[in-house]
Short mmCIF file of C-alpha atoms in Angstrom, two decimals:
data_model
loop_
_atom_site.label_atom_id
_atom_site.label_comp_id
_atom_site.label_asym_id
_atom_site.label_seq_id
_atom_site.Cartn_x
_atom_site.Cartn_y
_atom_site.Cartn_z
CA MET A 1 -20.06 16.25 12.46
CA SER A 2 -17.93 18.66 10.87
CA THR A 3 -14.37 17.82 12.04
CA LEU A 4 -13.49 14.02 11.80
CA ARG A 5 -12.30 13.00 15.37
CA VAL A 6 -9.85 10.24 15.13
CA ALA A 7 -8.18 7.69 17.53
CA LEU A 8 -4.89 6.12 16.64
CA VAL A 9 -3.94 2.67 17.83
CA GLY A 10 -0.20 3.11 17.84
CA TYR A 11 2.05 6.32 17.43
CA GLY A 12 5.06 4.90 15.38
CA GLY A 13 6.05 5.27 11.94
CA ALA A 14 2.49 4.59 10.57
CA GLY A 15 0.53 6.32 13.37
CA ARG A 16 2.47 9.37 13.66
CA GLY A 17 4.33 9.50 10.65
CA ILE A 18 1.66 8.86 8.11
CA HIS A 19 -1.94 9.08 9.65
CA GLY A 20 -1.09 11.96 12.13
CA ARG A 21 0.35 13.89 9.15
CA LEU A 22 -2.51 13.12 6.75
CA VAL A 23 -5.03 13.96 9.59
CA ARG A 24 -3.38 17.14 10.37
CA ALA A 25 -3.29 18.03 6.35
CA ALA A 26 -6.77 17.36 5.99
CA GLY A 27 -7.91 19.82 9.26
CA GLN A 28 -9.17 16.97 11.21
CA GLN A 29 -8.18 16.07 14.78
CA VAL A 30 -6.64 13.36 16.61
CA VAL A 31 -8.33 13.09 20.05
CA ALA A 32 -6.75 9.78 21.58
CA VAL A 33 -3.69 7.84 21.05
CA VAL A 34 -2.83 4.26 22.46
CA THR A 35 0.61 4.41 23.03
CA ARG A 36 2.80 2.75 25.99
CA SER A 37 6.00 5.09 25.66
CA ARG A 38 5.29 8.22 23.34
CA ALA A 39 2.85 10.06 25.63
CA ALA A 40 5.00 13.15 25.50
CA GLN A 41 4.86 12.92 21.70
CA VAL A 42 1.36 12.77 21.51
CA HIS A 43 0.77 15.86 23.80
CA ALA A 44 3.20 17.93 21.98
CA ASP A 45 1.82 16.94 18.49
CA TRP A 46 -1.93 17.22 19.68
CA PRO A 47 -2.08 19.01 22.98
CA ASP A 48 -5.79 18.35 23.60
CA ALA A 49 -5.43 14.74 22.95
CA ARG A 50 -5.48 12.25 25.53
CA ALA A 51 -2.78 9.26 25.57
CA VAL A 52 -3.80 5.85 26.90
CA PRO A 53 -1.80 2.90 27.67
CA ASP A 54 -3.56 0.00 25.70
CA VAL A 55 -6.71 -0.80 23.45
CA ASP A 56 -8.86 -1.59 26.33
CA ALA A 57 -8.46 1.75 27.84
CA LEU A 58 -9.49 3.44 24.67
CA LEU A 59 -12.47 1.46 23.80
CA ALA A 60 -13.85 1.94 27.36
CA ASP A 61 -14.27 5.69 26.38
CA LEU A 62 -15.14 6.56 22.65
CA HIS A 63 -17.51 9.52 23.48
CA ASP A 64 -15.57 11.94 21.30
CA VAL A 65 -14.15 9.32 18.67
CA ASP A 66 -15.65 9.12 15.11
CA LEU A 67 -12.88 6.58 13.70
CA VAL A 68 -10.53 4.47 15.19
CA VAL A 69 -7.21 3.76 13.20
CA VAL A 70 -5.29 0.63 13.80
CA ALA A 71 -1.66 1.23 13.25
CA SER A 72 -0.24 -1.33 15.55
CA PRO A 73 1.96 -4.15 14.55
CA THR A 74 0.68 -6.55 11.85
CA GLY A 75 0.14 -9.49 14.15
CA GLU A 76 -2.20 -7.60 16.52
CA HIS A 77 -4.53 -6.17 13.64
CA ALA A 78 -7.20 -9.11 13.83
CA ALA A 79 -7.54 -8.69 17.64
CA HIS A 80 -7.45 -4.81 17.64
CA VAL A 81 -10.10 -4.49 14.72
CA ALA A 82 -12.57 -6.89 16.24
CA ALA A 83 -12.43 -5.51 19.68
CA ALA A 84 -13.09 -1.80 17.98
CA LEU A 85 -15.87 -3.05 15.65
CA ALA A 86 -17.61 -4.72 18.62
CA THR A 87 -18.17 -1.04 20.06
CA GLY A 88 -20.00 0.06 17.12
CA VAL A 89 -17.34 2.44 15.93
CA HIS A 90 -15.90 2.83 12.36
CA VAL A 91 -12.61 1.64 11.97
CA LEU A 92 -9.83 1.97 9.52
CA VAL A 93 -6.80 -0.61 9.59
CA ASP A 94 -3.45 -0.43 8.04
CA LYS A 95 -2.76 -3.22 5.55
CA PRO A 96 -2.90 -5.97 5.77
CA LEU A 97 -6.25 -6.43 7.38
CA ALA A 98 -4.97 -9.77 9.08
CA THR A 99 -2.15 -12.12 8.47
CA THR A 100 -4.52 -14.90 6.91
CA ALA A 101 -7.39 -14.77 4.55
CA GLN A 102 -9.57 -16.74 7.07
CA ASP A 103 -9.09 -14.18 9.46
CA ALA A 104 -9.61 -11.20 7.29
CA ALA A 105 -12.87 -12.58 6.11
CA ALA A 106 -14.17 -13.08 9.54
CA LEU A 107 -13.52 -9.53 10.50
CA VAL A 108 -15.38 -8.31 7.09
CA GLU A 109 -18.30 -10.52 8.07
CA ARG A 110 -18.78 -8.79 11.31
CA ALA A 111 -18.25 -5.38 10.24
CA ASP A 112 -21.63 -4.25 9.03
CA GLY A 113 -20.10 -1.65 6.67
CA ARG A 114 -17.88 0.00 9.41
CA LEU A 115 -14.51 -1.20 8.27
CA THR A 116 -12.11 -0.01 5.67
CA VAL A 117 -8.43 -0.79 4.98
CA PHE A 118 -5.49 1.62 4.65
CA GLN A 119 -4.49 0.95 1.03
CA ASN A 120 -2.78 4.21 0.47
CA ARG A 121 -0.71 3.12 -2.54
CA ARG A 122 -4.08 3.55 -4.74
CA TRP A 123 -3.34 7.02 -4.16
CA ASP A 124 0.27 7.12 -5.24
CA PRO A 125 0.91 9.26 -8.46
CA GLU A 126 2.16 6.54 -10.43
CA GLN A 127 -0.86 4.34 -9.93
CA LEU A 128 -3.23 7.42 -10.51
CA ALA A 129 -1.25 8.19 -13.70
CA LEU A 130 -1.29 4.47 -14.97
CA ALA A 131 -4.97 4.11 -14.20
CA ASP A 132 -5.51 7.18 -16.50
CA VAL A 133 -2.98 5.80 -19.23
CA LEU A 134 -5.00 2.52 -19.14
CA ALA A 135 -8.51 4.27 -19.30
CA ARG A 136 -7.31 5.99 -22.39
CA ASP A 137 -6.22 2.73 -24.09
CA GLU A 138 -2.76 4.30 -24.67
CA LEU A 139 -1.06 0.84 -24.42
CA GLY A 140 -3.70 -1.24 -26.27
CA ARG A 141 -4.10 -4.83 -24.81
CA VAL A 142 -1.77 -5.10 -21.80
CA HIS A 143 -0.02 -8.46 -21.15
CA ARG A 144 2.52 -7.85 -18.43
CA PHE A 145 2.64 -5.51 -15.39
CA GLU A 146 5.76 -5.15 -13.41
CA ARG A 147 6.32 -3.21 -10.19
CA ARG A 148 9.28 -3.20 -7.69
CA TRP A 149 9.76 -2.26 -4.39
CA GLU A 150 13.58 -2.74 -4.05
CA ARG A 151 16.48 -1.47 -1.76
CA PHE A 152 19.77 -2.12 -0.80
CA ARG A 153 20.11 -2.66 2.90
CA PRO A 154 22.55 -5.42 3.53
CA GLN A 155 22.39 -4.76 7.53
CA PRO A 156 19.65 -6.15 9.43
CA GLN A 157 17.18 -3.53 10.38
CA ASP A 158 15.88 -3.24 13.96
CA ARG A 159 12.34 -3.17 12.97
CA TRP A 160 9.43 -5.36 13.93
CA LYS A 161 8.27 -5.75 10.31
CA GLU A 162 11.61 -7.22 9.43
CA ASN A 163 12.22 -9.35 12.44
CA ASP A 164 8.50 -10.63 13.08
CA GLU A 165 8.07 -13.67 11.39
CA VAL A 166 4.20 -14.12 12.51
CA ALA A 167 3.74 -10.58 10.84
CA GLY A 168 5.00 -11.95 7.60
CA GLY A 169 7.97 -9.62 6.70
CA LEU A 170 7.91 -7.97 3.33
CA LEU A 171 5.49 -10.54 2.09
CA LEU A 172 2.44 -8.93 4.05
CA ASP A 173 4.04 -5.55 4.25
CA LEU A 174 5.10 -4.41 0.65
CA GLY A 175 3.41 -7.70 -0.67
CA ALA A 176 -0.05 -6.53 0.35
CA HIS A 177 0.69 -2.98 -1.53
CA LEU A 178 2.09 -4.55 -4.47
CA VAL A 179 -0.80 -7.23 -5.00
CA ASP A 180 -3.50 -4.68 -4.23
CA SER A 181 -2.11 -2.64 -6.71
CA ALA A 182 -2.17 -5.21 -9.43
CA VAL A 183 -5.51 -6.32 -8.60
CA GLN A 184 -7.18 -2.51 -8.72
CA LEU A 185 -5.66 -2.20 -12.26
CA PHE A 186 -6.09 -5.68 -13.74
CA GLY A 187 -8.69 -7.60 -12.05
CA PRO A 188 -8.93 -10.67 -9.80
CA VAL A 189 -5.95 -13.11 -9.68
CA ARG A 190 -6.27 -16.76 -10.98
CA GLN A 191 -2.90 -18.20 -10.50
CA VAL A 192 0.08 -17.47 -8.05
CA TYR A 193 3.74 -18.59 -8.17
CA ALA A 194 6.06 -17.20 -5.55
CA GLU A 195 9.72 -17.31 -4.43
CA LEU A 196 10.27 -16.14 -0.66
CA ALA A 197 13.48 -15.86 1.02
CA ALA A 198 14.69 -14.41 4.58
CA ARG A 199 18.28 -13.24 3.53
CA THR A 200 19.09 -10.59 6.22
CA ALA A 201 16.59 -10.85 8.81
CA PRO A 202 14.15 -13.64 10.53
CA ALA A 203 11.04 -12.70 8.43
CA VAL A 204 10.62 -12.64 4.90
CA ASP A 205 12.76 -9.87 2.90
CA ASP A 206 13.04 -11.45 -0.49
CA VAL A 207 9.83 -11.57 -2.49
CA PHE A 208 8.93 -12.51 -6.01
CA LEU A 209 5.48 -12.87 -7.21
CA ALA A 210 3.90 -13.97 -10.49
CA VAL A 211 0.49 -13.66 -10.62
CA ARG A 212 -2.09 -14.24 -13.66
CA HIS A 213 -5.35 -12.29 -13.59
CA GLU A 214 -8.22 -13.57 -14.94
CA SER A 215 -8.05 -10.93 -17.54
CA GLY A 216 -4.97 -12.50 -18.92
CA VAL A 217 -2.33 -9.96 -17.54
CA LEU A 218 0.78 -11.39 -15.72
CA SER A 219 1.94 -9.48 -13.15
CA HIS A 220 5.65 -9.60 -11.73
CA LEU A 221 5.78 -8.13 -8.32
CA GLN A 222 9.09 -7.88 -6.36
CA ALA A 223 10.13 -6.48 -3.19
CA GLY A 224 13.45 -7.00 -1.62
CA GLY A 225 15.99 -5.65 0.72
CA LEU A 226 19.13 -7.00 -0.55
CA VAL A 227 19.05 -5.61 -4.17
CA GLY A 228 22.16 -3.62 -5.14
CA ALA A 229 20.75 -2.57 -8.46
CA PRO A 230 17.15 -1.81 -8.31
CA GLY A 231 15.11 -2.31 -11.60
CA PRO A 232 12.69 0.29 -12.88
CA ARG A 233 9.84 0.97 -10.28
CA THR A 234 6.99 0.28 -12.82
CA ARG A 235 6.91 -1.11 -16.14
CA VAL A 236 3.65 -1.91 -17.97
CA LEU A 237 4.13 -3.80 -21.45
CA GLY A 238 1.25 -3.62 -23.96
CA GLU A 239 0.52 -4.04 -27.66
CA ARG A 240 0.90 -0.28 -28.61
CA GLY A 241 3.64 0.40 -26.27
CA ALA A 242 4.89 0.70 -22.72
CA TYR A 243 4.35 2.76 -19.39
CA LEU A 244 7.55 3.31 -17.51
CA VAL A 245 8.46 4.79 -14.07
CA THR A 246 12.10 5.14 -13.33
CA ARG A 247 11.78 7.09 -10.15
CA TYR A 248 9.83 6.39 -6.81
CA GLU A 249 8.10 9.22 -5.01
CA GLY A 250 10.13 11.68 -6.80
CA GLU A 251 13.69 10.02 -6.12
CA PRO A 252 15.94 8.48 -8.67
CA THR A 253 16.50 4.87 -8.34
CA PRO A 254 20.11 3.56 -8.28
CA PHE A 255 19.17 2.61 -11.85
CA GLU A 256 20.57 5.98 -12.72
CA ALA A 257 21.77 5.52 -16.16
CA PHE A 258 18.41 4.24 -17.53
CA ASP A 259 16.64 7.25 -15.59
CA ASP A 260 18.94 9.78 -17.09
CA VAL A 261 18.13 8.66 -20.43
CA TYR A 262 14.77 9.37 -20.17
CA GLU A 263 15.33 12.59 -18.27
CA GLU A 264 17.50 13.91 -20.74
CA GLY A 265 14.39 13.48 -23.53
CA ARG A 266 12.46 15.97 -21.26
CA ARG A 267 12.26 19.23 -23.36
CA PRO A 268 12.72 22.83 -21.37
CA GLY A 269 9.42 23.81 -19.78
CA GLU A 270 7.51 20.62 -20.11
CA PRO A 271 5.06 20.12 -17.07
CA VAL A 272 5.69 17.95 -14.22
CA HIS A 273 5.28 14.17 -15.24
CA GLU A 274 4.54 10.89 -13.78
CA GLY A 275 6.45 8.43 -15.97
CA TRP A 276 6.77 7.89 -19.75
CA LEU A 277 4.75 6.33 -22.49
CA VAL A 278 7.63 4.64 -24.41
CA ARG A 279 7.18 3.03 -28.06
CA GLY A 280 10.60 2.15 -29.23
CA ALA A 281 12.64 5.26 -29.92
CA GLU A 282 9.46 7.28 -29.13
CA ARG A 283 8.92 8.48 -25.62
CA ARG A 284 6.54 10.99 -24.29
CA PRO A 285 5.92 12.45 -20.68
CA VAL A 286 2.80 11.28 -18.83
CA PRO A 287 1.14 14.32 -17.20
CA ALA A 288 1.22 14.09 -13.29
CA PRO A 289 -2.36 13.55 -11.87
CA THR A 290 -3.95 16.07 -9.38
CA GLY A 291 -5.16 13.53 -6.80
CA GLY A 292 -2.92 12.00 -4.22
CA HIS A 293 -2.84 10.89 -0.43
CA HIS A 294 -4.30 14.38 0.56
CA GLU A 295 -7.73 12.93 -0.53
CA ILE A 296 -7.90 9.84 1.73
CA TYR A 297 -8.87 11.40 5.11
CA PRO A 298 -11.45 13.65 3.38
CA ALA A 299 -13.01 10.42 1.76
CA LEU A 300 -12.81 8.70 5.05
CA ALA A 301 -14.75 11.68 6.86
CA ALA A 302 -17.48 11.53 3.97
CA TRP A 303 -17.67 7.56 4.61
CA VAL A 304 -18.10 8.09 8.56
CA ARG A 305 -20.99 10.66 7.63
CA GLY A 306 -22.80 8.13 5.38
CA GLU A 307 -22.30 10.17 2.44
CA ALA A 308 -20.01 8.11 0.61
CA PRO A 309 -18.88 4.40 0.39
CA ALA A 310 -15.70 3.08 2.16
CA PRO A 311 -12.60 4.40 0.25
CA VAL A 312 -11.31 0.80 0.01
CA ASP A 313 -13.80 -2.19 0.20
CA PRO A 314 -12.61 -4.43 2.91
CA ALA A 315 -13.73 -7.42 0.43
CA ASP A 316 -10.57 -6.29 -1.65
CA ALA A 317 -8.24 -7.03 1.44
CA VAL A 318 -9.61 -10.51 1.59
CA ALA A 319 -9.01 -10.92 -1.76
CA THR A 320 -5.27 -9.71 -1.49
CA ALA A 321 -4.94 -11.91 1.69
CA ARG A 322 -6.13 -15.08 -0.52
CA VAL A 323 -3.25 -14.26 -2.87
CA LEU A 324 -0.65 -13.82 0.09
CA ASP A 325 -1.62 -17.31 1.50
CA ALA A 326 -1.20 -18.78 -1.93
CA ALA A 327 2.02 -17.31 -2.24
CA ARG A 328 3.42 -19.07 0.94
CA ARG A 329 1.89 -22.41 -0.27
CA SER A 330 3.73 -21.81 -3.72
CA ALA A 331 7.08 -20.89 -2.07
CA GLN A 332 6.61 -23.94 0.36
CA HIS A 333 6.03 -26.44 -2.34
CA GLY A 334 7.60 -24.93 -5.46
CA GLU A 335 4.46 -25.04 -7.59
CA VAL A 336 1.74 -22.81 -9.08
CA VAL A 337 -1.34 -22.21 -6.67
CA VAL A 338 -4.76 -22.04 -8.61
CA LEU A 339 -7.15 -19.87 -6.65
CA ASP A 340 -11.02 -21.19 -6.84
#
C-alpha cells in the first residue's frame, strides 16, 4: 500500500473541512464518502470517489478502503465505530470516542488494535511547544495548568453540537480536547470538580473543570460561548516561572491589551514563536515547533501498514470519557468526584 485510501463517514465541517484537507495535504486519497446531501460536493472535490447514502452501503463494499474515518455526529460514533470494526477495517473516529466511558471501553475491547481517535489538538503548536518547555524543565515543578477555549456568541448557533443534548454540547466537544491535552501533559486524573450550564442553547455551552492529576498538578479547563472577555489561551505556572499563550491559532484574543504587552517585547528579526516564558518582568519567546497537524495522516498510514503504533492509544479516549462522566456527576451534585 503506497497511498492511504480513506472512506469518510460524514462530509461536513469535520469530514470535509478537516479530514479531507489533511488527506489531500498528505498526498492520500478519499475513495468513498457517506453523505445524504453533499454528493455533488464530494464529486467536485474527489472526482474518483463514490458517494453513498449510509454507513451500511459503505461497509458493504470496502474493497478499496484502508481506513474508515468516522466524522459523524457525536451521538452516532459508537454505532458507526462498532459496525466498521466488525468488518475488520482500521478505524479513526473523531473525538469523543463515545458519549460515555462504558460505551468507549466496549469499543476498545473489541478493536483488536484497529482503532484510534482523532485527538488532533495534540499536534497544536502550543501543545507541542509546551511539551518541549516541560521536557527542558524550564518551569520547574508545575502546580497549575490553565487552558481556555472561549468565545463570545450570544446568539444561539444552528449547529448540532450546540443543540444536541445527547451529544453533550461543549463538554463532549471542546471538553474532550481540553481533558486530553491536560492528561497528555500532566498524567492521569484523580479528582474532578465541574460547573456546567446551558446559557444560549439546549446543550451545555459553558464548561469549567478543575481536575487534580495524580502528579499533583491542578488543571483549570474552560470552554464557553458567552464569554465577552476571553482570558489567556494557555497559562502554566511553575516554581521557576510561567508559560503563556495569549493567541489561539495565530489570532489575537479579545484580551488585546495583555497580548500587546508581550508582542511589544518581541525584538525586530526575532523568529516566529509560540507563546512566552515569563518570570516576573522577564519574558522570552518560545520558538515555534516544527511539527503540526500535517503529521497526523502520515502517522495513520504508517499505523495501517503495521509500521508504527496508533497515533493515539484509544485507551486514552476511555480515560478522557471517565473524566467527562465524572464532570457530569460533579456538576449534578455540586461535589468533587474521586476517580478509582
